[in-house]
Amino acid sequence: MIAQPQPLIEVFAEMPDFRRRQGQRHALPAILSLACCAMLCGYRSYSAIAEWGRNYGTGIAHALGFTHNTPCAATLHTIFRRMDRDALETKLGDWAERVVANTPPAPSASEAAVALDGKTLRGSRKQGAPGVHLLSALSHHMGLTLAQQAVDAKTNEITQVETVLRQLVLKDRVITMDALLTQRHVAQTIVDEGGDYVMIVKENQPQLRADIELVFTLPPAGDRQERARTVDIGHGRIEQRNITTSEALVGYSDWPGLARVFELGRHVITQKTGEERAEVVYGVTSLRPERATPGRLLELVRGHWHIENKSHWVRDVTFDEDRSQVRCGNIPQVMAALRNTTIGLLRLAGHTNIAAACRRLAAQPAQALALIGIEYEN
């Protein structure tokens, strides 16, 4: 287990309460603690959170900070609907940043890496809820969500990426992203703040893509290209990845911070059927050769998809996020923020199988309280 620089219960205590003091029955930190502990035990919706509170009785209710019984589902609905989602995301993001800052990097990583990617809350979108596409930043190594921003239906991730970047510590970090976010202003912001980027280049940057493709199709004279290769066998597949890097466009392309371009080939064989699939993608990075070998660059590209495996997939499969149809006010975003934090807490505790961990904690709720910083004895 990784020690938290600040218990989460203290972070909840710092959340500004939007309610008038008169008539308040339940303290906001207690409500957020209840929601997080219930999610740690695998309870998915605000109505299930209310049920968890009723199931475990007054002892746990008092430990969480309630002076009466825990709130009903209607009360949770009202509070989550009106809660300041941006303030919640900021507080939780700051906490996650402090955790990452106090944790030694992975042995193979010379720089801390953060993935940027978007996710749509599909069930809420079907119900017409606003702001149900969320752009998130996830630590490659730790699987912690460091920032999250709602993207309005009338816009896209490109317009909100600067908002997310402003919430992150960029210095000495590598930011990875898919082709949609491969934009000049994004690259410029990252290098201006002392960070580096690894970006995939597709048809939305046609000139840059054409230049990179030409470098690897007809290498210019004197171009010293470097290569790395990996082969993985598992899940019924043989997957081979080959990366080739080049500095040929340095001084030719005006892409901000460009230090190298790369060609990445993937070849996958399904062992049962023999079916083969191959693809080639191109990319750019501000990492110079002395800071990252082709092998390390390959790790960073592959590590980008941790945001899918460590966050998006878990939220959908374990917490049933895509089927959640909450749509009122800020409930979809508040619930997504709490799910992110729940997953982060479980990863900090050393759990890799999040679903199994939730089942274990459901039988031992005192351990769920301990993860957010509450000591409780039955």
Coordinates of N, CA and C in Angstrom, one line a residue, residues 160-331:
Q160 N -11.3 21.9 -24.8 CA -11.1 21.8 -23.4 C -9.8 21.3 -22.9
V161 N -8.9 20.9 -23.8 CA -7.7 20.3 -23.4 C -6.8 21.3 -22.7
E162 N -6.8 22.6 -23.1 CA -6.0 23.6 -22.4 C -6.5 23.7 -20.9
T163 N -7.8 23.6 -20.7 CA -8.3 23.6 -19.3 C -7.7 22.5 -18.5
V164 N -7.6 21.3 -19.0 CA -7.1 20.1 -18.3 C -5.6 20.3 -18.1
L165 N -4.9 20.8 -19.1 CA -3.4 21.0 -19.0 C -3.1 22.0 -17.9
R166 N -3.9 23.0 -17.7 CA -3.7 24.0 -16.7 C -3.8 23.4 -15.3
Q167 N -4.5 22.3 -15.2 CA -4.7 21.7 -13.9 C -3.6 20.7 -13.5
L168 N -2.7 20.4 -14.5 CA -1.6 19.5 -14.3 C -0.3 20.1 -14.1
V169 N 0.6 19.4 -13.4 CA 2.0 19.7 -13.4 C 2.6 19.2 -14.6
L170 N 3.1 20.0 -15.5 CA 3.6 19.6 -16.8 C 5.2 19.4 -16.8
K171 N 5.8 20.2 -15.9 CA 7.3 20.1 -15.9 C 7.8 18.7 -15.6
D172 N 8.7 18.3 -16.5 CA 9.4 17.0 -16.3 C 8.4 15.8 -16.5
R173 N 7.3 16.1 -17.1 CA 6.4 15.0 -17.4 C 6.3 14.8 -18.9
V174 N 5.9 13.5 -19.3 CA 5.6 13.2 -20.7 C 4.1 13.0 -20.8
I175 N 3.5 13.8 -21.7 CA 2.0 13.8 -21.9 C 1.8 13.0 -23.2
T176 N 1.0 11.9 -23.1 CA 0.7 11.1 -24.3 C -0.8 11.3 -24.6
M177 N -1.1 11.2 -26.0 CA -2.4 11.5 -26.4 C -2.7 10.8 -27.8
D178 N -3.9 10.7 -28.1 CA -4.3 10.1 -29.4 C -4.3 11.2 -30.5
A179 N -4.7 10.9 -31.7 CA -4.6 11.8 -32.8 C -5.5 13.0 -32.7
L180 N -6.6 12.9 -32.1 CA -7.5 14.0 -32.0 C -6.9 15.2 -31.3
L181 N -6.1 15.0 -30.2 CA -5.5 16.0 -29.5 C -4.1 16.4 -30.0
T182 N -3.7 15.9 -31.1 CA -2.4 16.3 -31.7 C -2.6 17.6 -32.4
Q183 N -2.4 18.7 -31.7 CA -2.6 20.0 -32.2 C -1.4 20.9 -31.8
R184 N -1.2 21.9 -32.6 CA 0.0 22.8 -32.4 C -0.1 23.4 -31.1
H185 N -1.2 24.0 -30.7 CA -1.3 24.7 -29.5 C -1.1 23.8 -28.2
V186 N -1.5 22.6 -28.4 CA -1.3 21.6 -27.3 C 0.2 21.3 -27.1
A187 N 0.9 21.1 -28.2 CA 2.3 20.8 -28.2 C 3.1 22.0 -27.6
Q188 N 2.7 23.2 -28.0 CA 3.3 24.4 -27.6 C 3.2 24.7 -26.1
T189 N 1.9 24.4 -25.6 CA 1.7 24.6 -24.1 C 2.5 23.7 -23.3
I190 N 2.6 22.4 -23.8 CA 3.4 21.4 -23.0 C 4.9 21.8 -22.9
V191 N 5.5 22.1 -24.1 CA 6.9 22.4 -24.1 C 7.2 23.7 -23.4
D192 N 6.3 24.7 -23.5 CA 6.5 26.0 -22.8 C 6.5 25.8 -21.2
E193 N 5.8 24.8 -20.7 CA 5.7 24.5 -19.3 C 6.8 23.5 -18.8
G194 N 7.7 23.2 -19.7 CA 8.8 22.3 -19.3 C 8.5 20.8 -19.4
G195 N 7.5 20.5 -20.1 CA 7.1 19.1 -20.3 C 7.5 18.5 -21.7
D196 N 7.1 17.3 -21.9 CA 7.3 16.7 -23.3 C 6.1 16.0 -23.7
Y197 N 6.0 15.7 -24.9 CA 4.8 15.0 -25.5 C 5.2 13.8 -26.4
V198 N 4.2 12.9 -26.5 CA 4.2 11.8 -27.5 C 2.9 11.9 -28.1
M199 N 2.8 12.2 -29.4 CA 1.5 12.4 -30.1 C 1.4 11.5 -31.3
I200 N 0.2 10.9 -31.5 CA 0.0 10.1 -32.7 C -0.5 11.1 -33.8
V201 N -0.1 10.9 -35.0 CA -0.4 11.8 -36.1 C -1.2 11.0 -37.2
K202 N -2.4 11.5 -37.4 CA -3.3 10.9 -38.4 C -3.8 12.0 -39.4
E203 N -4.9 11.8 -40.0 CA -5.4 12.6 -41.1 C -5.8 14.0 -40.7
N204 N -6.0 14.3 -39.4 CA -6.3 15.6 -39.0 C -5.1 16.6 -39.1
Q205 N -3.9 16.0 -39.3 CA -2.7 16.8 -39.5 C -2.1 16.3 -40.8
P206 N -2.7 16.6 -42.0 CA -2.4 16.0 -43.2 C -0.9 16.3 -43.7
Q207 N -0.5 17.5 -43.6 CA 0.9 17.8 -44.0 C 1.9 17.2 -43.2
L208 N 1.7 17.2 -41.8 CA 2.7 16.6 -40.9 C 2.7 15.1 -41.2
R209 N 1.6 14.5 -41.4 CA 1.5 13.0 -41.6 C 2.2 12.7 -42.9
A210 N 2.0 13.5 -43.9 CA 2.6 13.2 -45.2 C 4.1 13.3 -45.1
D211 N 4.6 14.3 -44.4 CA 6.1 14.5 -44.2 C 6.7 13.3 -43.5
I212 N 6.0 12.8 -42.4 CA 6.5 11.7 -41.7 C 6.5 10.4 -42.5
E213 N 5.5 10.2 -43.2 CA 5.4 9.0 -44.1 C 6.5 9.0 -45.1
L214 N 6.8 10.2 -45.7 CA 7.8 10.2 -46.7 C 9.2 9.9 -46.1
V215 N 9.5 10.4 -44.9 CA 10.7 10.1 -44.2 C 11.0 8.6 -44.1
F216 N 9.9 7.8 -43.8 CA 10.1 6.4 -43.7 C 9.9 5.6 -45.0
T217 N 9.3 6.2 -46.0 CA 9.2 5.5 -47.3 C 10.5 5.8 -48.1
L218 N 11.0 7.0 -48.1 CA 12.2 7.4 -48.8 C 13.1 8.1 -47.9
P219 N 13.8 7.3 -47.0 CA 14.7 8.0 -46.0 C 15.7 8.9 -46.7
P220 N 15.8 10.2 -46.2 CA 16.8 11.1 -46.8 C 18.2 10.6 -46.5
A221 N 19.1 11.0 -47.4 CA 20.5 10.7 -47.2 C 21.1 11.1 -45.8
G222 N 21.8 10.3 -45.2 CA 22.4 10.6 -43.9 C 21.5 10.5 -42.7
D223 N 20.2 10.1 -42.9 CA 19.3 9.9 -41.8 C 19.6 8.7 -41.0
R224 N 19.9 8.9 -39.7 CA 20.3 7.8 -38.8 C 19.0 7.3 -38.1
Q225 N 18.4 6.3 -38.6 CA 17.1 5.8 -38.0 C 17.5 4.7 -37.0
E226 N 16.7 4.8 -35.9 CA 16.9 3.8 -34.8 C 15.6 3.0 -34.6
R227 N 15.8 1.7 -34.2 CA 14.7 0.8 -34.1 C 14.6 0.0 -32.8
A228 N 13.4 -0.4 -32.5 CA 13.2 -1.3 -31.3 C 12.0 -2.2 -31.7
R229 N 12.0 -3.4 -31.0 CA 10.9 -4.4 -31.3 C 10.5 -5.1 -30.1
T230 N 9.2 -5.4 -29.9 CA 8.8 -6.2 -28.8 C 7.8 -7.3 -29.4
V231 N 7.8 -8.4 -28.7 CA 6.9 -9.5 -29.0 C 6.2 -10.0 -27.7
D232 N 4.8 -10.0 -27.7 CA 4.1 -10.4 -26.6 C 3.2 -11.6 -27.0
I233 N 3.1 -12.6 -26.1 CA 2.2 -13.7 -26.3 C 1.3 -13.8 -25.1
G234 N 0.0 -13.8 -25.4 CA -1.0 -13.9 -24.3 C -2.4 -13.6 -24.8
H235 N -3.4 -14.0 -24.0 CA -4.8 -13.8 -24.4 C -5.1 -14.4 -25.8
G236 N -4.4 -15.5 -26.1 CA -4.7 -16.1 -27.4 C -4.1 -15.3 -28.6
R237 N -3.2 -14.4 -28.4 CA -2.6 -13.6 -29.5 C -1.1 -13.6 -29.4
I238 N -0.5 -13.4 -30.6 CA 0.9 -13.1 -30.7 C 1.0 -11.7 -31.3
E239 N 1.5 -10.7 -30.5 CA 1.5 -9.3 -30.9 C 3.0 -8.8 -31.0
Q240 N 3.3 -8.4 -32.2 CA 4.6 -7.8 -32.5 C 4.5 -6.3 -32.8
R241 N 5.4 -5.6 -32.1 CA 5.4 -4.1 -32.3 C 6.8 -3.7 -32.8
N242 N 6.9 -2.9 -33.8 CA 8.2 -2.4 -34.3 C 8.1 -0.9 -34.4
I243 N 9.1 -0.2 -33.8 CA 9.2 1.3 -33.9 C 10.5 1.7 -34.5
T244 N 10.4 2.7 -35.4 CA 11.5 3.3 -36.0 C 11.5 4.8 -35.8
T245 N 12.6 5.4 -35.4 CA 12.6 6.8 -35.1 C 13.5 7.5 -36.1
S246 N 13.3 8.8 -36.3 CA 14.1 9.6 -37.2 C 14.1 11.0 -36.7
E247 N 15.3 11.7 -36.9 CA 15.4 13.1 -36.6 C 15.4 14.0 -37.9
A248 N 15.0 13.4 -39.0 CA 15.1 14.0 -40.3 C 14.3 15.3 -40.4
L249 N 13.1 15.4 -39.7 CA 12.3 16.6 -39.8 C 12.7 17.7 -38.9
V250 N 13.6 17.5 -38.0 CA 14.1 18.5 -37.1 C 14.8 19.6 -37.9
G251 N 14.3 20.9 -37.8 CA 14.8 22.0 -38.6 C 14.0 22.2 -39.9
Y252 N 13.3 21.1 -40.3 CA 12.4 21.2 -41.5 C 11.0 21.6 -41.2
S253 N 10.4 20.8 -40.2 CA 9.1 21.0 -39.8 C 9.0 22.1 -38.7
D254 N 8.0 22.9 -38.7 CA 7.9 23.9 -37.6 C 6.9 23.5 -36.5
W255 N 6.7 22.2 -36.4 CA 5.9 21.7 -35.3 C 6.5 22.0 -34.0
P256 N 5.8 22.6 -33.0 CA 6.4 23.0 -31.8 C 7.2 21.9 -31.0
G257 N 8.4 22.2 -30.7 CA 9.2 21.3 -29.8 C 9.6 20.0 -30.5
L258 N 9.4 19.8 -31.8 CA 9.7 18.5 -32.5 C 11.1 18.1 -32.3
A259 N 11.4 16.9 -31.8 CA 12.7 16.4 -31.7 C 12.9 15.1 -32.5
R260 N 11.8 14.3 -32.7 CA 11.9 13.1 -33.5 C 10.5 12.8 -34.0
V261 N 10.5 12.0 -35.1 CA 9.2 11.4 -35.6 C 9.4 9.9 -35.5
F262 N 8.3 9.2 -35.5 CA 8.4 7.7 -35.4 C 7.3 7.1 -36.3
E263 N 7.6 5.8 -36.7 CA 6.7 4.9 -37.4 C 6.5 3.7 -36.5
L264 N 5.3 3.4 -36.2 CA 5.0 2.3 -35.3 C 4.2 1.2 -36.0
G265 N 4.7 0.0 -36.2 CA 4.0 -1.0 -36.8 C 3.5 -2.1 -35.8
R266 N 2.2 -2.5 -36.0 CA 1.7 -3.5 -35.1 C 1.2 -4.7 -36.0
H267 N 1.6 -5.9 -35.6 CA 1.2 -7.1 -36.3 C 0.7 -8.1 -35.3
V268 N -0.6 -8.5 -35.4 CA -1.2 -9.4 -34.4 C -1.7 -10.6 -35.1
I269 N -1.4 -11.8 -34.5 CA -1.9 -13.1 -35.0 C -2.7 -13.7 -33.9
T270 N -4.0 -14.1 -34.3 CA -4.9 -14.8 -33.4 C -4.5 -16.3 -33.5
Q271 N -4.0 -16.8 -32.3 CA -3.5 -18.2 -32.4 C -4.5 -19.2 -32.7
K272 N -5.7 -19.1 -32.3 CA -6.8 -20.1 -32.6 C -7.1 -20.2 -34.0
T273 N -7.3 -19.0 -34.7 CA -7.7 -19.0 -36.1 C -6.6 -18.7 -37.1
G274 N -5.5 -18.2 -36.6 CA -4.4 -17.9 -37.6 C -4.7 -16.5 -38.2
E275 N -5.8 -15.9 -37.9 CA -6.1 -14.6 -38.5 C -5.0 -13.5 -38.2
E276 N -4.6 -12.8 -39.2 CA -3.6 -11.7 -39.0 C -4.1 -10.3 -39.2
R277 N -3.6 -9.4 -38.4 CA -4.0 -8.0 -38.6 C -2.8 -7.1 -38.4
A278 N -2.6 -6.2 -39.3 CA -1.5 -5.3 -39.3 C -1.9 -3.9 -39.5
E279 N -1.2 -3.0 -38.8 CA -1.4 -1.5 -39.0 C -0.1 -0.8 -38.8
V280 N -0.1 0.4 -39.4 CA 1.1 1.3 -39.2 C 0.5 2.7 -38.8
V281 N 1.1 3.3 -37.7 CA 0.7 4.6 -37.3 C 2.0 5.4 -37.2
Y282 N 1.8 6.8 -37.3 CA 3.0 7.7 -37.2 C 2.8 8.6 -36.0
G283 N 3.9 9.2 -35.6 CA 3.8 10.0 -34.4 C 5.0 11.0 -34.3
V284 N 4.9 11.9 -33.4 CA 5.9 12.9 -33.1 C 6.1 13.0 -31.6
T285 N 7.4 13.4 -31.3 CA 7.7 13.6 -29.8 C 8.7 14.7 -29.7
S286 N 8.7 15.3 -28.5 CA 9.7 16.3 -28.2 C 10.8 15.7 -27.4
L287 N 10.7 14.4 -27.1 CA 11.8 13.7 -26.4 C 13.0 13.4 -27.3
R288 N 14.2 13.9 -26.8 CA 15.4 13.7 -27.6 C 16.0 12.3 -27.3
P289 N 16.8 11.8 -28.3 CA 17.3 10.4 -28.1 C 18.0 10.2 -26.8
E290 N 18.7 11.2 -26.3 CA 19.4 10.9 -25.0 C 18.4 10.8 -23.8
R291 N 17.2 11.2 -24.0 CA 16.2 11.1 -22.9 C 15.3 9.9 -23.0
A292 N 15.2 9.4 -24.2 CA 14.3 8.2 -24.4 C 14.8 7.4 -25.6
T293 N 15.1 6.1 -25.4 CA 15.5 5.2 -26.5 C 14.2 4.9 -27.2
P294 N 14.4 4.3 -28.4 CA 13.2 3.8 -29.2 C 12.3 2.9 -28.3
G295 N 13.0 2.0 -27.5 CA 12.3 1.1 -26.7 C 11.4 1.8 -25.7
R296 N 12.0 2.8 -25.0 CA 11.2 3.6 -24.1 C 10.1 4.3 -24.8
L297 N 10.3 4.8 -26.0 CA 9.2 5.5 -26.7 C 8.1 4.5 -27.0
L298 N 8.5 3.3 -27.3 CA 7.5 2.3 -27.6 C 6.7 2.0 -26.3
E299 N 7.3 2.0 -25.2 CA 6.6 1.8 -23.9 C 5.6 2.9 -23.7
L300 N 6.0 4.1 -24.0 CA 5.1 5.3 -23.7 C 3.9 5.2 -24.6
V301 N 4.1 4.8 -25.9 CA 2.9 4.7 -26.8 C 2.0 3.6 -26.3
R302 N 2.5 2.5 -25.9 CA 1.7 1.4 -25.4 C 1.1 1.8 -24.1
G303 N 1.8 2.5 -23.2 CA 1.3 2.9 -21.9 C 0.2 3.8 -22.0
H304 N 0.1 4.6 -23.1 CA -1.0 5.5 -23.2 C -2.4 4.8 -23.0
W305 N -2.5 3.6 -23.5 CA -3.8 2.9 -23.4 C -4.1 2.3 -22.1
H306 N -3.2 2.6 -21.1 CA -3.6 2.3 -19.7 C -4.8 3.1 -19.3
I307 N -5.0 4.2 -19.9 CA -6.2 5.0 -19.5 C -7.5 4.2 -19.9
E308 N -7.4 3.4 -20.9 CA -8.6 2.6 -21.3 C -8.7 1.4 -20.3
N309 N -7.5 0.7 -20.0 CA -7.5 -0.5 -19.3 C -7.7 -0.2 -17.8
K310 N -7.0 0.8 -17.3 CA -7.0 1.1 -15.8 C -8.1 2.0 -15.3
S311 N -8.8 2.7 -16.3 CA -9.8 3.6 -15.8 C -11.1 3.4 -16.6
H312 N -11.2 3.6 -17.9 CA -12.4 3.5 -18.6 C -13.1 2.2 -18.5
W313 N -12.3 1.1 -18.8 CA -12.8 -0.2 -18.8 C -13.4 -0.6 -17.4
V314 N -12.6 -0.2 -16.3 CA -13.0 -0.5 -15.0 C -14.3 0.2 -14.6
R315 N -14.4 1.5 -15.0 CA -15.6 2.2 -14.8 C -16.8 1.6 -15.4
D316 N -16.7 1.1 -16.6 CA -17.8 0.5 -17.4 C -18.1 -0.9 -16.8
V317 N -17.1 -1.8 -16.6 CA -17.4 -3.1 -16.3 C -17.7 -3.3 -14.8
T318 N -16.9 -2.7 -13.9 CA -17.0 -2.9 -12.5 C -18.1 -2.0 -11.9
F319 N -18.1 -0.8 -12.4 CA -19.1 0.2 -11.9 C -20.3 0.5 -12.8
D320 N -20.3 -0.2 -13.9 CA -21.5 -0.1 -14.8 C -21.8 1.3 -15.2
E321 N -20.8 2.1 -15.5 CA -20.9 3.5 -15.8 C -21.7 3.7 -17.1
D322 N -21.4 2.9 -18.1 CA -22.1 3.2 -19.4 C -23.6 2.9 -19.3
R323 N -24.0 2.1 -18.4 CA -25.5 1.8 -18.3 C -26.2 2.8 -17.3
S324 N -25.4 3.6 -16.6 CA -26.0 4.5 -15.7 C -26.7 5.6 -16.4
Q325 N -28.0 5.9 -16.1 CA -28.8 6.8 -16.9 C -29.1 8.1 -16.1
V326 N -28.3 8.4 -15.0 CA -28.5 9.6 -14.3 C -28.2 10.8 -15.2
R327 N -29.1 11.8 -15.1 CA -29.0 12.9 -16.0 C -29.2 14.3 -15.4
C328 N -29.6 14.4 -14.2 CA -30.0 15.6 -13.6 C -28.8 16.4 -13.1
G329 N -28.7 17.7 -13.5 CA -27.7 18.6 -13.0 C -26.3 18.0 -13.1
N330 N -25.5 18.0 -12.0 CA -24.1 17.6 -12.1 C -23.9 16.1 -11.6
I331 N -25.0 15.4 -11.5 CA -24.9 14.0 -11.0 C -24.0 13.1 -11.8

